[in-house]
Short mmCIF file of C-alpha atoms in Angstrom, two decimals:
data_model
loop_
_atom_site.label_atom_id
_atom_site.label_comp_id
_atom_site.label_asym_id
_atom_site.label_seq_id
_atom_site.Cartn_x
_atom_site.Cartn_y
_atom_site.Cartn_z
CA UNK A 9 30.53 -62.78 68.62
CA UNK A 10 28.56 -59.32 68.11
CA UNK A 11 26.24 -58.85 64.88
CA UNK A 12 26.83 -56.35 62.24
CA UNK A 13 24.49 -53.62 63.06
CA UNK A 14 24.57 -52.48 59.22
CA UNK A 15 20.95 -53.17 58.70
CA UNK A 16 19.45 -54.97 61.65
CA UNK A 17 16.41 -55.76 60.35
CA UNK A 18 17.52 -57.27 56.93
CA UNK A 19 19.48 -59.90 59.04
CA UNK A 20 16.84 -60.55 61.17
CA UNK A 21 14.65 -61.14 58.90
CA UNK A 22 17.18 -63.81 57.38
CA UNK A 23 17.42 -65.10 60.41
CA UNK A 24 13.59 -65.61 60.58
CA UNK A 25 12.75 -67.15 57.24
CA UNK A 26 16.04 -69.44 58.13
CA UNK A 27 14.63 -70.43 61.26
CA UNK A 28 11.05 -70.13 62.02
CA UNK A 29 9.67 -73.44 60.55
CA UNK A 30 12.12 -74.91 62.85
CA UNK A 31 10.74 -72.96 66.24
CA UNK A 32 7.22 -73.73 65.19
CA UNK A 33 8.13 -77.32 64.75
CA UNK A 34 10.15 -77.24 67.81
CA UNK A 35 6.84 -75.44 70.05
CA UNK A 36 4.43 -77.44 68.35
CA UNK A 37 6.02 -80.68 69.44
CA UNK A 38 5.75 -79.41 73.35
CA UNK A 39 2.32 -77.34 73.09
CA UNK A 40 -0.96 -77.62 71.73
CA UNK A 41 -0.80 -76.22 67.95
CA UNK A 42 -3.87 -74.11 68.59
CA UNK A 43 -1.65 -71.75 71.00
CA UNK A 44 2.27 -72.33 69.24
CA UNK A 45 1.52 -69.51 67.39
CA UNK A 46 1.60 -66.97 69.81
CA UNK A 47 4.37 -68.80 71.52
CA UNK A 48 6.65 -68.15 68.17
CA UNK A 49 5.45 -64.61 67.61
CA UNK A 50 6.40 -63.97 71.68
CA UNK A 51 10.25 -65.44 71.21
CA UNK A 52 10.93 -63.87 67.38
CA UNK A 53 9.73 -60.74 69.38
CA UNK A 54 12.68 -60.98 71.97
CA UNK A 55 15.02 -62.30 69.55
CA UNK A 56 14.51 -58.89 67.81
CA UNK A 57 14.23 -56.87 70.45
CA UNK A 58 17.35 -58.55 72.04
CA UNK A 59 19.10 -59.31 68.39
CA UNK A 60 22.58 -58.22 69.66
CA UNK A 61 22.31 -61.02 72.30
CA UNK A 62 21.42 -63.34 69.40
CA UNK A 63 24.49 -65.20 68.11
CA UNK A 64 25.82 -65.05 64.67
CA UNK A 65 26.22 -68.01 63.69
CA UNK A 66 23.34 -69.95 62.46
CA UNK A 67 23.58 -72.67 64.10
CA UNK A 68 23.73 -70.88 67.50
CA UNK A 69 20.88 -68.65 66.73
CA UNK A 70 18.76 -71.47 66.08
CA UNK A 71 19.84 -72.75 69.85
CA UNK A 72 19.47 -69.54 71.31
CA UNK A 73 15.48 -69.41 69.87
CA UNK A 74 15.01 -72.68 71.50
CA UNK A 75 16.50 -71.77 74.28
CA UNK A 76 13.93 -68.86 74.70
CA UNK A 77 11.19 -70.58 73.78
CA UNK A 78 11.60 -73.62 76.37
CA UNK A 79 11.46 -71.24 78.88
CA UNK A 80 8.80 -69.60 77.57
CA UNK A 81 6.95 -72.89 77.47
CA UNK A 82 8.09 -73.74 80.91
CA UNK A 83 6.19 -70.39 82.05
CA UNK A 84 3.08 -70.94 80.15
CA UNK A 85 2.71 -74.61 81.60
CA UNK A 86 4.13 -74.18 85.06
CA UNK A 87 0.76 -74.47 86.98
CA UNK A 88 -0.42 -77.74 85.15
CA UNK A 89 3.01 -79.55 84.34
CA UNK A 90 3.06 -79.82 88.10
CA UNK A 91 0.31 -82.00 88.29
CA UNK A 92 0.81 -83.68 84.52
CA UNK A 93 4.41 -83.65 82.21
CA UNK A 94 3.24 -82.88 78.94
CA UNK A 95 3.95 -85.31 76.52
CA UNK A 96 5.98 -84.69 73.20
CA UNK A 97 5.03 -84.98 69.87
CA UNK A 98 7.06 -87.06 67.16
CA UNK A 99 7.68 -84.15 64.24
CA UNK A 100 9.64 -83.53 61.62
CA UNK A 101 10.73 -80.74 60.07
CA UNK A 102 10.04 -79.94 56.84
CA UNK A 103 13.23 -81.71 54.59
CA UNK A 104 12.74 -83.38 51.71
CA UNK A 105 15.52 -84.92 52.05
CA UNK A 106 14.36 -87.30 54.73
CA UNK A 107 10.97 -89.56 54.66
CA UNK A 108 11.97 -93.15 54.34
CA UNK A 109 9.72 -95.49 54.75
CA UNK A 110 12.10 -98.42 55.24
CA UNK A 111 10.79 -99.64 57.91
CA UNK A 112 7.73 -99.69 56.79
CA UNK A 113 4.17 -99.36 58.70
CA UNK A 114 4.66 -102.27 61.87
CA UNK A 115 8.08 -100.33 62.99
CA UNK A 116 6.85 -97.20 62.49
CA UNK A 117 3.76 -98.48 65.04
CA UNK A 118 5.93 -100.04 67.79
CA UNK A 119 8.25 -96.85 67.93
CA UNK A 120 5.27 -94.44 68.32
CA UNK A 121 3.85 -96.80 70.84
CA UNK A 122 7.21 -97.21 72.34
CA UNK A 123 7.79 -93.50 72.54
CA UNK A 124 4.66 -92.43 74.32
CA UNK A 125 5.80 -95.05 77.30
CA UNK A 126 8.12 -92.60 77.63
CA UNK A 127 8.27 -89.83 80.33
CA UNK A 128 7.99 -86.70 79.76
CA UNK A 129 11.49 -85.90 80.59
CA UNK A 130 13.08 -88.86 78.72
CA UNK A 131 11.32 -87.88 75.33
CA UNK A 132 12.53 -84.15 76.04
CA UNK A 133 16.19 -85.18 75.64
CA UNK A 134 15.55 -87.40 72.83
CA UNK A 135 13.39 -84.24 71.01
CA UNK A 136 16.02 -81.98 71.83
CA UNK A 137 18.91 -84.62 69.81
CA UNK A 138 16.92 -86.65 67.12
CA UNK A 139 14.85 -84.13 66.19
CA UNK A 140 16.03 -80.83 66.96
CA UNK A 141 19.71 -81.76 66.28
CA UNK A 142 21.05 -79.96 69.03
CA UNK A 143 24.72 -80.55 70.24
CA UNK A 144 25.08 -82.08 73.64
CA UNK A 145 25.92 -78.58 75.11
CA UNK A 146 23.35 -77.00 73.49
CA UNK A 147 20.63 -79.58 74.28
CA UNK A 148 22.12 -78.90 78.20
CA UNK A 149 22.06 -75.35 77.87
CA UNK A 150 18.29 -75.19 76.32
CA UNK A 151 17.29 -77.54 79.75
CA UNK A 152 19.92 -75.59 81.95
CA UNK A 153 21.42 -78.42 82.84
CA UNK A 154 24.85 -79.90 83.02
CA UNK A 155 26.05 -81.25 80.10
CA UNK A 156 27.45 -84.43 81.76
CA UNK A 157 23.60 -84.72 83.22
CA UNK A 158 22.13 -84.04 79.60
CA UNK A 159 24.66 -87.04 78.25
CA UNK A 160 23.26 -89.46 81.37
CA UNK A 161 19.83 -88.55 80.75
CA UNK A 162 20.03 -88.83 77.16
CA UNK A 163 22.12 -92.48 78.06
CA UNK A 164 18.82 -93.48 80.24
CA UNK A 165 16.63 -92.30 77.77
CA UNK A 166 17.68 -94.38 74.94
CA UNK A 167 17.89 -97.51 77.10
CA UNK A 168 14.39 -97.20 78.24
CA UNK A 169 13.15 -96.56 74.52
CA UNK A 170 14.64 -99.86 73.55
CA UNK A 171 13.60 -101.49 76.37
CA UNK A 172 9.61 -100.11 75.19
CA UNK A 173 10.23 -100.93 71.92
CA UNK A 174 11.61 -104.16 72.74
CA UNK A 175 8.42 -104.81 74.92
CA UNK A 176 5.86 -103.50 72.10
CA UNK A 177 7.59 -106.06 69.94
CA UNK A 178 7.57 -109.41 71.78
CA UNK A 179 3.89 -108.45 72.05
CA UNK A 180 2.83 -107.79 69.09
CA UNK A 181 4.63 -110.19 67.71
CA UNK A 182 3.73 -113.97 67.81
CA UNK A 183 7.39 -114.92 68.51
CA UNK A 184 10.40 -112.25 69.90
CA UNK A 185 12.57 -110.37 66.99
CA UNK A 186 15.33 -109.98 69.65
CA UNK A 187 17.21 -109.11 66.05
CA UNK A 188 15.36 -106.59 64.84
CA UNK A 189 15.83 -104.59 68.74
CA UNK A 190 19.60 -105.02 68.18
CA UNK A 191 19.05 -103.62 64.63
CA UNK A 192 17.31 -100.70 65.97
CA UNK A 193 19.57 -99.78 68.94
CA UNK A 194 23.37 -100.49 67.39
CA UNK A 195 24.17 -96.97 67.66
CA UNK A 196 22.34 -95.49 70.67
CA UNK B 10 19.45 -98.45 60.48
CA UNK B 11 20.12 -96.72 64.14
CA UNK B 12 17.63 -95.52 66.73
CA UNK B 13 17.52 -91.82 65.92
CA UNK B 14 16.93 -92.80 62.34
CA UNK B 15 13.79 -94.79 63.10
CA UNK B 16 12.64 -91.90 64.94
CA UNK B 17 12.93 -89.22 62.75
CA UNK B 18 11.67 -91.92 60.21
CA UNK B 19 8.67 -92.54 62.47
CA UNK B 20 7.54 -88.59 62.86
CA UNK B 21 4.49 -87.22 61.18
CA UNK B 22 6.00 -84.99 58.87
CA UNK B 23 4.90 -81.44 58.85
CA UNK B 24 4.94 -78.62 55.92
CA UNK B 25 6.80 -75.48 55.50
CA UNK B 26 4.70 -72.63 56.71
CA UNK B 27 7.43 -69.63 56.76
CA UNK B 28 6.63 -68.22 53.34
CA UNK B 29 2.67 -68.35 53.83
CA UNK B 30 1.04 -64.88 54.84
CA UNK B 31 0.16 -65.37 58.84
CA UNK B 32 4.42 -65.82 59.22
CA UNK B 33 5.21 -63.07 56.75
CA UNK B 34 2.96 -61.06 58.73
CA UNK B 35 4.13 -61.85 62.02
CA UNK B 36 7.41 -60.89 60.96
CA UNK B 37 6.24 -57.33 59.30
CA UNK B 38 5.15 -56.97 62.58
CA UNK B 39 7.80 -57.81 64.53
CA UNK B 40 10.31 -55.39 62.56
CA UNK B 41 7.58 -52.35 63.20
CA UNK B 42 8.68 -52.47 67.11
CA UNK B 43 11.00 -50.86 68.52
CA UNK B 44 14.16 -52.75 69.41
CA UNK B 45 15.85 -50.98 71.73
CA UNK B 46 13.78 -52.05 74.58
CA UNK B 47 15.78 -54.34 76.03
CA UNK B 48 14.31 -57.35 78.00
CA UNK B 49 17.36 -58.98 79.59
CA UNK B 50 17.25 -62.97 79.17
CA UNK B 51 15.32 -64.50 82.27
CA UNK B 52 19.08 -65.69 83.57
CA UNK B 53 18.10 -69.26 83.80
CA UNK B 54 19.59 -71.32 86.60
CA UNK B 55 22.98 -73.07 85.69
CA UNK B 56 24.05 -76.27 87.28
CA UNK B 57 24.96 -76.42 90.71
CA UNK B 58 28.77 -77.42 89.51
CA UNK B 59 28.73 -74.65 87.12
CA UNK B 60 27.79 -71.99 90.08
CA UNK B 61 30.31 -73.02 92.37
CA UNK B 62 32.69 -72.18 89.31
CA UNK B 63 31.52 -68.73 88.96
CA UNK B 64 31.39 -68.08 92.95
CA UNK B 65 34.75 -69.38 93.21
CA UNK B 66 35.92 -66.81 90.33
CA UNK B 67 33.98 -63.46 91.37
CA UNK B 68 34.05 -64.87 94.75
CA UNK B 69 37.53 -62.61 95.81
CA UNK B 70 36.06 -59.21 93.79
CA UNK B 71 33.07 -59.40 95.23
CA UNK B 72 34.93 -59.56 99.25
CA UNK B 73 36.59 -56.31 97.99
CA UNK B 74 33.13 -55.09 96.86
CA UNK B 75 31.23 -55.83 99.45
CA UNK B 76 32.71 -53.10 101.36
CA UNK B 77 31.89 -50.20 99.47
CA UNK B 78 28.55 -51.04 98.38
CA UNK B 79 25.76 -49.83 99.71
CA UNK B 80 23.32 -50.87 97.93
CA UNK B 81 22.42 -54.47 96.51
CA UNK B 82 25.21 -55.23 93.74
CA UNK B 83 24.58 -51.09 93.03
CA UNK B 84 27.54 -48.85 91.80
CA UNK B 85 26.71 -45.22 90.65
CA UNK B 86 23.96 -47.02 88.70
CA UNK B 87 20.47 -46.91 90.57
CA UNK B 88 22.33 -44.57 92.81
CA UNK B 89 18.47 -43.70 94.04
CA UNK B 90 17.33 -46.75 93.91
CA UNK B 91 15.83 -47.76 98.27
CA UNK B 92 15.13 -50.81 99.77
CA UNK B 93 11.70 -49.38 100.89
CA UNK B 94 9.06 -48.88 98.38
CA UNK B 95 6.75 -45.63 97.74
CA UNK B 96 3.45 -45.39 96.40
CA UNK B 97 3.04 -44.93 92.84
CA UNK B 98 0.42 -42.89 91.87
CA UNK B 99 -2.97 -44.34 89.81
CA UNK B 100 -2.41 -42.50 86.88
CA UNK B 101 1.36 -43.12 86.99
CA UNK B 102 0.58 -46.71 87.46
CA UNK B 103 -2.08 -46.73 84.41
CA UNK B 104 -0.13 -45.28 82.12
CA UNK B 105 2.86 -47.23 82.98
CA UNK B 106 0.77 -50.58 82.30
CA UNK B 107 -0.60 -48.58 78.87
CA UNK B 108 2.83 -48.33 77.51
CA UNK B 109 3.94 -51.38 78.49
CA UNK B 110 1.66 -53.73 77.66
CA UNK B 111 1.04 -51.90 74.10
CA UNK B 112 4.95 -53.20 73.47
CA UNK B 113 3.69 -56.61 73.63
CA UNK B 114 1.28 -55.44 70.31
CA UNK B 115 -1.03 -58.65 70.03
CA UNK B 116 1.06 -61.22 71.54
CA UNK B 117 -1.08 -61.62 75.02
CA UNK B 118 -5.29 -61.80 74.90
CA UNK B 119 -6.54 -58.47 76.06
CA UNK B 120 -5.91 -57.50 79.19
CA UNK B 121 -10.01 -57.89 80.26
CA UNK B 122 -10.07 -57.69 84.40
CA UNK B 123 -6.69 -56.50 84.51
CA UNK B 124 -5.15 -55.02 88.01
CA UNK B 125 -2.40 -53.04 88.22
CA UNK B 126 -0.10 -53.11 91.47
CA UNK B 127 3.04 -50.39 91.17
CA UNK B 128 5.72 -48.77 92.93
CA UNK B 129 7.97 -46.22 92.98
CA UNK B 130 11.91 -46.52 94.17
CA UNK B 131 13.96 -43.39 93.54
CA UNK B 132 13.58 -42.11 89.80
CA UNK B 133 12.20 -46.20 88.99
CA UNK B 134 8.64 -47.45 88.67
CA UNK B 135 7.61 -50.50 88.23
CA UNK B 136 4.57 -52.53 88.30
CA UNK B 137 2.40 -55.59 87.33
CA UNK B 138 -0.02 -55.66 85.32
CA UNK B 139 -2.25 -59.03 86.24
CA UNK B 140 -5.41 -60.86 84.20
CA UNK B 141 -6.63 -63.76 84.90
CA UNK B 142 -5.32 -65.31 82.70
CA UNK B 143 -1.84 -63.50 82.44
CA UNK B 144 0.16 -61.16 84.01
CA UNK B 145 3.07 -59.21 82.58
CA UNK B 146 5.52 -56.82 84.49
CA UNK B 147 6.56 -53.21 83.22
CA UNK B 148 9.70 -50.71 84.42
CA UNK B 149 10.58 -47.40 83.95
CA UNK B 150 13.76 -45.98 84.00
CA UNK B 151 14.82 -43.02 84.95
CA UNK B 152 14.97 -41.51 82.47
CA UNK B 153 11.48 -42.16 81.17
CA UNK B 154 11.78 -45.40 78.94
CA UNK B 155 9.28 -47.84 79.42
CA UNK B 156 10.54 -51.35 79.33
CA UNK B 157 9.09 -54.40 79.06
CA UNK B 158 10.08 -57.30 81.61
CA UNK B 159 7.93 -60.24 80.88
CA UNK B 160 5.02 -62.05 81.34
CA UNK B 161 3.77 -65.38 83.06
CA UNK B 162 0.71 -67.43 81.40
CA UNK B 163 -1.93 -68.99 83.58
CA UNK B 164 -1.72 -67.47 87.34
CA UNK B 165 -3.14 -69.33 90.19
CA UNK B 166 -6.20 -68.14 91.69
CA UNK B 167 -6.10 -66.53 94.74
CA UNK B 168 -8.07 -69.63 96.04
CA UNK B 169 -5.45 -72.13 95.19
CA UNK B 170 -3.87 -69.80 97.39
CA UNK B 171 -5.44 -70.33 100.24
CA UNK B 172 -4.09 -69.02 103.22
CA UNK B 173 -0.14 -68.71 103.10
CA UNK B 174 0.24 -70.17 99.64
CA UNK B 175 2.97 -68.26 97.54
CA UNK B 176 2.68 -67.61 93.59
CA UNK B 177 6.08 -66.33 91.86
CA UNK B 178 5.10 -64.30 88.88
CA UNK B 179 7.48 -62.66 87.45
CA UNK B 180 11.37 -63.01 88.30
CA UNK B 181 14.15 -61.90 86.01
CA UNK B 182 16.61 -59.95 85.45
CA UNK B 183 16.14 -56.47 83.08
CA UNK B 184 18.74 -54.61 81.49
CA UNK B 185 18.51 -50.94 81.27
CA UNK B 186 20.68 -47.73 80.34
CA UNK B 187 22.13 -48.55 83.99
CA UNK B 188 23.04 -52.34 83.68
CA UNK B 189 20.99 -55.23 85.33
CA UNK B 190 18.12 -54.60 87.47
CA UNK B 191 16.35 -58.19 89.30
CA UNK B 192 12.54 -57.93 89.08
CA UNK B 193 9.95 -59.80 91.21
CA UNK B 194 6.45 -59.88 91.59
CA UNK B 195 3.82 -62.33 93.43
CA UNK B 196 0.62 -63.34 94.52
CA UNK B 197 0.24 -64.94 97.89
CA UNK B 198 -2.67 -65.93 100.14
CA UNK B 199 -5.44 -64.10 102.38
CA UNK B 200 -3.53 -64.38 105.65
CA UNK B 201 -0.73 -62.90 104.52
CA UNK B 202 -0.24 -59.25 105.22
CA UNK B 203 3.13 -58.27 104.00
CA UNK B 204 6.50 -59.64 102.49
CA UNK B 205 9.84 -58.78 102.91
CA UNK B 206 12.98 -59.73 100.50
CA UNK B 207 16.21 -61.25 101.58
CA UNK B 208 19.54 -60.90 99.74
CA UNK B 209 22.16 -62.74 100.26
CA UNK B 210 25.25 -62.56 98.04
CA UNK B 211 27.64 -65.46 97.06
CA UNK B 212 30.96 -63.90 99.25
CA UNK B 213 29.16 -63.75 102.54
CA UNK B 214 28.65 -60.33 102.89
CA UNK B 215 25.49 -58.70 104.88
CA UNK B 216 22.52 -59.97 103.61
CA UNK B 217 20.23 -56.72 102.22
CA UNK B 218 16.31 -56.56 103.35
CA UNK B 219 14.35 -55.41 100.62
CA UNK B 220 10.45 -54.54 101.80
CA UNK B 221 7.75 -55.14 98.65
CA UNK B 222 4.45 -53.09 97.69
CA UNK B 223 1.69 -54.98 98.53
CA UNK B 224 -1.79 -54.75 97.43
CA UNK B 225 -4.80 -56.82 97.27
CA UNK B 226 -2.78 -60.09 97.89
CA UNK B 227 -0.24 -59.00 95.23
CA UNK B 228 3.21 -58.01 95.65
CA UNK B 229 6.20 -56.60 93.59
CA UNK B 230 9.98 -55.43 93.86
CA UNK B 231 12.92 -54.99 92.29
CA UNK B 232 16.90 -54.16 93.04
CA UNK B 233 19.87 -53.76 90.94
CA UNK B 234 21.66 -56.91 90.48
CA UNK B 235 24.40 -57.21 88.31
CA UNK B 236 24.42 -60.25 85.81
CA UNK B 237 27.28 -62.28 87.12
CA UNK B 238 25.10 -62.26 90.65
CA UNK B 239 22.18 -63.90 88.70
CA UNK B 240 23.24 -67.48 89.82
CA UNK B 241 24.94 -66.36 93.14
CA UNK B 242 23.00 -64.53 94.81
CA UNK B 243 20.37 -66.11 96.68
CA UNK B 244 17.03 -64.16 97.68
CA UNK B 245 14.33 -65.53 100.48
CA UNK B 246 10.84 -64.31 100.96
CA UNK B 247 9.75 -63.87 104.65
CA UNK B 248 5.90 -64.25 104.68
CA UNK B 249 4.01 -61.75 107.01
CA UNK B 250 1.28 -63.03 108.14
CA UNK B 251 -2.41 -60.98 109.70
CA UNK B 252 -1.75 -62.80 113.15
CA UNK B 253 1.29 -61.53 113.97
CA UNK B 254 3.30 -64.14 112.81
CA UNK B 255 5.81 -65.06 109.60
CA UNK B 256 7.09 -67.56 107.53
CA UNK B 257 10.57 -67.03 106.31
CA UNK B 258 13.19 -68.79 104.72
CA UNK B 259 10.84 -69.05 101.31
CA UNK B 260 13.56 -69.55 98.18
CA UNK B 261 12.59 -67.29 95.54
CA UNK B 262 14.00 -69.06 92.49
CA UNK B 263 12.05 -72.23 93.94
CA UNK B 264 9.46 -70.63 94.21
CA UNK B 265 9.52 -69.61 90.55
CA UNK B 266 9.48 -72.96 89.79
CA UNK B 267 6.73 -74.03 91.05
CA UNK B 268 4.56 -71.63 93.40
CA UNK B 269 3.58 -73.26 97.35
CA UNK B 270 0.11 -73.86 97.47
CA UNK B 271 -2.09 -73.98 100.92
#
């Protein structure tokens, strides 16, 4: 779908304020806060100079900025995510619709503990669906992979979260809570 | 309460920052450029099932095609485009890294220590403009825009290079008045002397040699491409080396990924 090129900048800059917590949120998770920043400024920058390549619809936009900016990150980190992955932080949005606390402090513990067992790769899918709410296809297009591959690495990744979290509970727990794993992990 | 729940549940919850002044000013910023330079997307590599799909469907056109072209997936566009570089001059080559790099405004740190390596192919320059700490690459049309192609954070130094190590800076596709354009540019190490390009396109036809400017260890090129060819064709660096010998057969997209260190 092409944009309206009625007044360019009036949509971009829609497109911006509609957007850009959710690119700094989505670069902050996968870089170091101090440089995120200028990552952001360097993909709004080819989304507007590129902004008939940019889709329409919202939702694809959004996508399409991610898209950009994971390769973008992959550039800036190629020399030392060769040696290291770089792990991903847990973030959210801001959405005051969401902040339970239901779980309360202990769960919240054992799934941050269970998360950075992790690899690299596994908490990248997991970013790209819990918290960046990307469709299957678009979570495969932002990694250029397959999306069959994105659905089996997503499948892996859950298992070995629950298999962390499962391990963070029998030992921080005097007894296991096999009950509270098959709470957690009904609808992986 | 499911998985993904407990994770988002988990996260450190961060603020809203687009309304406060350093995003309002980025984006009054942002709308002050010009937009119709047009950085193509860096084509990013789709899966290998996914390329077989699109060499099976272009695969027929581009047998027909292969015939008539001279030139690397060229029509009438970059009709004086050569496989063999010439000099660009200093001045040229300054002023093409001026203009280009001012595009970026204050997205990059300054350019301190920067080196400029350029070319000239028909009415087309090109160049690289390198830091140490980033390097960024720049084309002209020919008709006299200036367009920006992209830049790569954090190079290797030269002695990570070693010998015949191989750094991949810059490799993309641009799209200009004339349609898509592939630029390249490197760093490699001190024994090598020269490298050449080789094209090969998804139907089989003759592969193309392209030869790159080299200077001080760095080296650039570019050809037309069009953008279906982006996944199909494949391009190898052969590696000339100061005794006499060469190391070919050097994937350029792998290399991209991650450069060969000696």
């Amino acid at each position: 779908m092409s944009r309206s090129t009625a007044d360019p900048e009036a949509a971009f800059r829609e497109l911006f304020r509609a957007t850009y917590d959710d690119l700094l949120c989505f670069v902050e998770r996968r870089i170091s806060p101090a440089v995120a920043d200028d990552v952001v400024a360097e993909v709004f920058l080819t989304a507007w100079r590129r902004f008939d390549d940019v889709p329409v619809a919202r939702d694809e936009a959004r996508a399409w900025l991610f898209t950009v900016a994971h390769n973008t990150l992959r550039n800036r980190h190629r020399s030392e995510s060769r040696q290291r992955g770089l792990a991903l932080r847990i973030l959210r949005e801001p959405d005051p619709a969401v902040g339970a606390e239901a779980d309360g402090v202990a769960a919240r513990v054992d799934l941050v503990r269970a998360w950075q067992h992790l690899s690299p790769d596994d908490q990248q899918v997991l970013t790209l669906t819990v918290f960046e709410g990307l469709t299957g296809p678009q979570a495969a297009k932002v990694l250029s992979i397959s999306r069959p591959a994105f659905s089996l690495r997503l499948l892996r990744a859950r298992r070995r979260l629950r298999h962390h979290l499962y391990q963070e509970t029998v030992t921080t727990a005097d007894t296991p809570r096999p009950g509270a794993i098959a709470e957690i992990g009904t609808t992986a | 309460m499911n998985l993904d729940q407990a994770l988002r549940d988990a996260a450190e919850p961060v603020p809203a920052r687009v309304e406060q002044a350093p995003a309002q000013a980025l984006l009054d910023r942002i709308v002050r450029t010009p937009m119709d330079s047009a950085p193509a997307p860096a084509v990013t590599r789709l899966p290998r099932r996914a390329a077989v799909t699109v060499f099976a469907a272009v695969a027929a056109v581009a047998v027909a095609l292969t015939v008539t072209l001279s030139n690397v997936g060229a029509g009438p566009a970059y009709a004086s485009w050569t496989p063999d570089p010439s000099p660009l001059p200093a001045a040229d080559r300054a002023d093409l890294a001026d203009r280009c790099v001012e595009q970026v405004g204050g997205t990059l740190p300054p350019a301190a220590g920067r080196r400029v390596v350029g070319e000239l192919r028909g009415h087309y320059a090109y160049a690289n403009v390198v830091t140490p700490t980033w390097t960024a690459t720049c084309f002209r049309d020919r008709g006299g825009k200036v367009l920006y192609g992209g830049n790569m954070m954090a190079p290797v130094s030269r002695a990570a290079l070693g010998g015949r190590g191989v750094e991949m800076q810059a490799w993309g596709q641009l799209r200009t008045d004339e349609g898509y354009c592939r630029l390249m540019a490197g760093h490699v190490g001190s024994e090598v002397v020269g490298v050449d390009l080789t094209v090969r396109n998804a139907a089989g036809g003759p592969a193309r040699i392209v030869r790159t400017t080299m200077a001080d260890g760095y080296f650039l090129a570019w050809y037309p491409e069009r953008a279906a060819e982006a996944n199909t064709n494949r391009t190898f660096l052969t590696l000339r080396l100061a005794d006499g010998g060469t190391v070919d057969g050097l994937s350029a997209r792998d290399l991209h990924d991650a450069p060969v260190l000696d």
